[in-house]
Coordinates of C-alpha atoms in Angstrom, one line a residue:
I1 CA 1.8 28.5 -63.5
A2 CA 2.5 29.8 -59.8
I3 CA 0.8 28.0 -56.8
K4 CA 0.3 29.6 -53.7
H5 CA -0.7 27.8 -50.6
I6 CA -2.7 29.8 -48.0
E7 CA -2.1 27.6 -44.7
K8 CA -4.1 30.6 -41.2
E9 CA -3.5 27.6 -38.7
S10 CA -0.8 24.4 -38.4
L11 CA -4.1 21.3 -39.0
T12 CA -3.9 17.8 -38.2
V13 CA -5.9 15.3 -40.0
F14 CA -6.8 11.7 -39.8
A15 CA -7.3 10.1 -42.9
D16 CA -6.2 7.9 -45.0
N17 CA -3.1 9.0 -46.1
F18 CA -3.2 6.7 -49.4
M19 CA -6.7 8.5 -50.6
L20 CA -6.1 11.6 -49.4
K21 CA -2.7 11.7 -51.2
T22 CA -4.7 10.9 -54.4
V23 CA -7.5 13.1 -54.0
I24 CA -5.2 15.7 -53.5
R25 CA -2.7 15.3 -56.9
N26 CA -5.8 14.5 -58.9
L27 CA -7.1 18.1 -58.1
V28 CA -3.8 19.4 -58.5
S29 CA -3.4 17.8 -61.3
N30 CA -5.9 19.1 -62.9
A31 CA -6.2 23.0 -62.0
I32 CA -2.5 22.4 -63.8
K33 CA -4.0 20.9 -66.8
F34 CA -6.5 23.2 -67.2
T35 CA -5.1 26.2 -66.6
Q36 CA -3.5 29.0 -69.4
R37 CA 0.1 29.7 -68.9
N38 CA 1.1 32.0 -66.3
G39 CA -2.0 31.1 -64.0
E40 CA -2.4 31.0 -60.7
I41 CA -3.4 27.6 -58.5
T42 CA -4.3 29.0 -54.7
L43 CA -4.4 25.8 -52.6
E44 CA -5.9 26.5 -49.0
T45 CA -6.9 25.0 -46.2
T46 CA -9.1 26.5 -43.1
L47 CA -10.9 25.0 -40.1
L48 CA -14.7 25.6 -40.4
D49 CA -16.0 24.1 -37.2
S50 CA -14.6 20.9 -36.7
E51 CA -13.8 20.7 -40.4
I52 CA -11.3 20.5 -42.0
I53 CA -11.7 21.9 -45.5
F54 CA -9.3 21.8 -48.7
T55 CA -9.9 24.5 -51.3
V56 CA -8.5 24.6 -54.9
S57 CA -9.5 27.5 -57.3
D58 CA -7.1 28.3 -59.8
N59 CA -8.1 31.4 -62.7
G60 CA -8.3 27.8 -65.3
V61 CA -11.5 27.6 -68.0
G62 CA -13.3 27.1 -65.5
I63 CA -17.0 25.0 -65.6
A64 CA -20.2 26.4 -67.2
P65 CA -23.1 26.5 -64.2
D66 CA -25.7 24.2 -66.2
D67 CA -23.1 21.9 -66.4
L68 CA -21.9 21.8 -62.2
K69 CA -24.7 19.1 -62.1
R70 CA -23.5 16.8 -64.0
I71 CA -20.1 16.5 -62.6
W72 CA -21.2 14.0 -59.6
S73 CA -22.4 11.8 -63.4
L74 CA -20.4 8.1 -63.4
T75 CA -22.3 8.3 -66.7
E76 CA -21.4 11.7 -68.5
K77 CA -18.3 13.2 -69.3
I78 CA -18.3 16.9 -70.0
Q79 CA -15.4 18.2 -72.6
Y80 CA -14.6 22.0 -73.2
K81 CA -12.7 23.3 -76.4
G82 CA -9.1 22.9 -76.0
T83 CA -10.0 19.7 -73.7
E84 CA -10.5 17.3 -75.8
G85 CA -8.2 13.5 -75.5
E86 CA -7.2 15.1 -71.8
V87 CA -5.6 11.9 -70.4
G88 CA -6.5 11.6 -66.7
T89 CA -7.5 8.6 -64.2
G90 CA -10.5 8.0 -64.7
F91 CA -12.0 8.8 -61.5
G92 CA -12.9 11.9 -62.2
L93 CA -14.5 13.3 -59.5
L94 CA -15.3 10.4 -57.9

């Protein structure tokens, strides 16, 4: 898996260092977990108005459009063939 970072300019964010690292670690971990061998993961930081946008994208299995509205639910777990039994932090996207 190739990981590339796109940073158009140097950015500074004032945030909880531990929480920010935890969120980024979880996003990158999920991207690695669900990207096929020889796949690519891209990390990008951009400034939009006064907000820093951090994007993690990959060419992994993705999430079906019908499931996108369910990813924020505390009670539902979405699984795809080949992802059953995957271990994570248990935090999901929340």
